[in-house]
Amino acid sequence: MPSMRLARSSWLCLLLLLAAACNGSGESPLPPPDAGSSVGQVSGQVVLDDAAPPAGIAVTVQGSSLTATTDTEGRFTLKDVAPGAHTLVVRTPRYREASEAVEVKARETASVTLQLQRERGGISGTLQVEGGASAEGITVALTGTSRQTQADAQGHFVFTQLPTGPYTLQALKETYEPAQAAVEVGVDAQSPVTLSLLRERGTVAGVFQLEGGGSAGDITVLLAGTDFSARTDAEGRFTLAGVATGTYTLRAQRDSYVQHEQQVEVRAGAKTSVSEILVRERGGVAGTILLEEGVSDRNVTVLLVGTDFTTQTNAQGQFSLTGIPTGTYTLRARRNNYVQHEQQVEVRVDEQTSVSQTLTHERGGVAGTLLLEGSTNAGNITVRLVDTEFSTRTNTQGQFSLTGVPTGAYILIAERDGYVQHEQQVEVRVGAQTSVTQTLSRERGGVTGTFLLEGGASAGNVTVLLVGTDFTTQTNAQGQFSLTGIPTGTYTLRAQRDGYVQHEQRVEVRVGAQTSVTRTLSRERGSVAGTFYVEGGARAVNVAVRLVDTDFSTQTNAQGEFSITGVPTGTYTLRTQLDDYVQYEQSVEVRANAQTSVSRTLFRERGAFTGRVLVEDGASAEGLTVLAHGPESWGTTTDAEGRFTFTGVVTGTYAVSARKDHYASTEASVEVRVDATATVELTLTRQGAPTLVVPKLAVQRGYLELTGSGFGDKRGESRVSVGGIEVPEYLFWSDTQVLVRVPTNVSPGPRDVVLKPGPDWRPAATVSLRVLRQQTLATSSRDWNLGVTPENTLTGWGPNPPLGGQRPTTGDIVSVAAGEYFGLGLKADGTVIEWGEYPSPRTPMPEGLSNVVAISAASNIAAALLRDGTVVSWGGLEYNRTKVPPGLQDVVAISVSTYYSWALKADGTVVSWGNDVYGQVSVPPADLSGVTAIGGTTFGGVAITSDGTLRGWDFGATHNGYEYVTDPVGFIDVRGGYDILVALRQDGTLRAWGRNDYGQATPPATLTGVADAMPMGTFNGVALMQDGTLTTWGSSTAFRLPPAGLVLRVAPR
């Protein structure tokens, strides 16, 4: 057993030694359980700002599992805390998280007090008062609290600084029901709510009856000046519920009854009763009844049918009926030997309806049917009684009626134009109708005349008829005809004979007369029409079209259409004629009264030409492209001897050219004639150096466009190099444009671009441009960061990325930049992608932005440097930060900060613009020149000069002491954040200035091999190493640091 204990002890020692060796020079491991002499403790108190009991709150040492819980007074103790700097974190629901830095020493107790602020929000609401009354001054209270406020004239009210949680709002006003609403107050938010005060209400109900005891339904009952109304049921009952309290005028009304009004008082929760009887409205009827002879009589009885109202006229024929309920009645007046009179009278309230009427003698009538010979429509026959005013007309069936005719004997006459008048004796009897039936005979005449034939042929056997009748005949040898006994009227006369056009005309047949007709019949004819097109589908204009061996001809119009009309029937040859087109002929058949259709395409006259291409230095001319441009465009390739042939070519003049890469193109003119073959010869000569143009700027790995001439249609053996390094990728090649990718490993700065044509004998073209360095690392003041991976995709880290960390998945990214809530990615093709959140108004990124070689961003603004050396800016509208100075050009670098932006020009000078609160856009130092790099913080600008000196100006430089900094190694680059500045030395080491509460302005002295460096948020700095890994310093908060193993692309300097 002792030997076993010794073995376990030995193993424990060995494990501790291995752990110490693995830890190296980094942080010490947590002390073992028996190492109490080397740890300390932290005691403190948590205080809540609203005096709530602080018991049971967890206090944690950030980055460890050490946790303590507060007692009822908020006190706590954390034991076994490793010596060193720590951050205590305290969290509890409905309070804002609090943290505090504490320094722990071995065997000592550190004291700390943590203040928790209650989460708070507010309420914004609107109080509405029924009826549109003003809500001003009405008190709104939070029940269960002492908090209350008053609504303004618009009914708005606000509560601020309320602890988060549920509340009940209440508003009170006399004669209104209390209004309540529940609302949840959230963190840092104004919860919206609407309260409505409704009037106290009561009911008006009752019964209305009608005079006379009829059904009391459908009486309209309303409260004047309101929307409250109802109709009574069959028993006269009504109810108006939900009426706001107060005094109203109640009105009851129904047609023919006197309207009733009374005052009613509506009380809260009570019913006001009403009981009334509606009385009928009344009026009268009065007037005069005379006899047909114009005399008056006292014995005419006048009554209202269906009532007890009756009277008799006095000696003057007058009568009067009074006290009659309003309504419509039938008034009847009667006397022996006179026709009884009835009429409708309307009795109106408080009015006398007037009646005046004459009683007529009893009468009889005459009625019957009159027909017309040969017609089914017997309408409009005039029927009259001689020496009277009795007259009428028949309807379409010939029926007529004469009524109210005094008894006696009369002569009846019936007459209509075109018919013989009819007369007869009729006897009219009292109350009887005398019947008449008769047919009227037609008046008659005749038609005669002569028909001749076109050309003078014999005019016999022409058929002549009246359309729609049985009247027909034929002409004699002289063309004469005669039709007799025809009823008068208008007819269509038709004459017809085979081979001739049928003739029709209107003729008027008159009573006892002969209508005369003379006419010559024309031959039958037809027409030819159609459309001509020219080769290619276009309409053929001004084509001459004619019928051979006739006088019939025309031309096509702008739509290629033609028409030849009036052509005698038969077969013809149709022929077309149009300059430079083949003549066309076809046979056409012309038919009577028909149109023969023609549609055809005319083809161009064609010829051919041959030729040969010779190359100046005897090189092969096989497979060369030969083009011909003229009335048409043609193309072909040469054979082994450089020969070529074009056949079926539209006639005309052509420009013929041949091309061969690295040889000057040549052109010759040739005239192609119909059915002939022309010849042409072309000679190609060697080209000199290509003409080459490049933009002022390009970026590592970005696309580079070369323009000019003489590059060759195909790349072949031609090469392009930048800074002596051949480009890795050829994206497009033509004789005037080449698109390549800038080599990744070319150093930034002025570099030669060389285009070397394939043939050894052809000289190269060389021009210069400036290559800009990729920016593969970008940080934001909001603690989120961006990078470009070796695969040229986007990556990022940090606690507050925009859009919850969502990033575009686009590849081929060259550079990145980060604003406060948005990110930018520059693609190799010179376009920019932007994503993120934009809490404040801003101008968007320009649509179609392209040709970009560098980007920069900060706060809510961004800028892009274009390949022509100009600058585009967009984003926030404040302080003129996006207003690039007019005429700014020859820019080689840009840098954007919170309040202002800089541009470095090719001549080494600096231009700035933006907010001038701290003098940021003031002119840099007068002696500043030879600048090679620019940067800065929120509060000042910085430049690196060609001798490696760092120059700063404005508030940031004077406050943090970097107005003029020399260094034995020399600076080559500088990057700034909110209030931290990091400068890169020539030897890959760093220096920094600014805020340093977490060591963020103190890069590790041993840090070397840095490729790029900058502030990371407000508490850290970050360096991109030559191997693509990242090193950070400053705050050790884990969620701010890049993930382990992250590697970014490193651009050479």
Short mmCIF file of N, CA and C in Angstrom, two decimals, residues 944-950 965-967 969-972:
data_model
loop_
_atom_site.label_atom_id
_atom_site.label_comp_id
_atom_site.label_asym_id
_atom_site.label_seq_id
_atom_site.Cartn_x
_atom_site.Cartn_y
_atom_site.Cartn_z
N ILE A 944 2.49 59.60 -44.27
CA ILE A 944 3.86 59.06 -44.26
C ILE A 944 4.56 59.66 -45.47
N THR A 945 5.75 60.24 -45.24
CA THR A 945 6.51 60.85 -46.33
C THR A 945 7.54 59.87 -46.85
N SER A 946 8.15 60.24 -47.97
CA SER A 946 9.07 59.32 -48.66
C SER A 946 10.30 59.01 -47.82
N ASP A 947 10.66 59.85 -46.82
CA ASP A 947 11.81 59.55 -45.96
C ASP A 947 11.43 58.74 -44.74
N GLY A 948 10.17 58.23 -44.69
CA GLY A 948 9.76 57.39 -43.57
C GLY A 948 9.26 58.15 -42.37
N THR A 949 9.09 59.47 -42.47
CA THR A 949 8.60 60.29 -41.35
C THR A 949 7.08 60.25 -41.30
N LEU A 950 6.55 60.26 -40.05
CA LEU A 950 5.10 60.33 -39.83
C LEU A 950 4.73 61.74 -39.45
N VAL A 965 6.84 62.66 -36.19
CA VAL A 965 7.52 61.50 -35.59
C VAL A 965 8.52 60.95 -36.60
N THR A 966 9.80 60.92 -36.17
CA THR A 966 10.83 60.27 -37.00
C THR A 966 11.16 58.93 -36.38
N ASP A 967 11.69 58.05 -37.18
CA ASP A 967 12.01 56.71 -36.70
C ASP A 967 13.26 56.22 -37.45
N VAL A 969 14.09 53.32 -38.32
CA VAL A 969 13.78 52.32 -39.33
C VAL A 969 12.95 52.93 -40.46
N GLY A 970 12.06 53.82 -40.07
CA GLY A 970 11.20 54.49 -41.06
C GLY A 970 9.85 53.82 -41.18
N PHE A 971 8.81 54.67 -41.30
CA PHE A 971 7.44 54.17 -41.44
C PHE A 971 7.10 54.01 -42.92
N ILE A 972 6.23 53.00 -43.19
CA ILE A 972 5.80 52.78 -44.59
C ILE A 972 4.27 52.82 -44.74
#
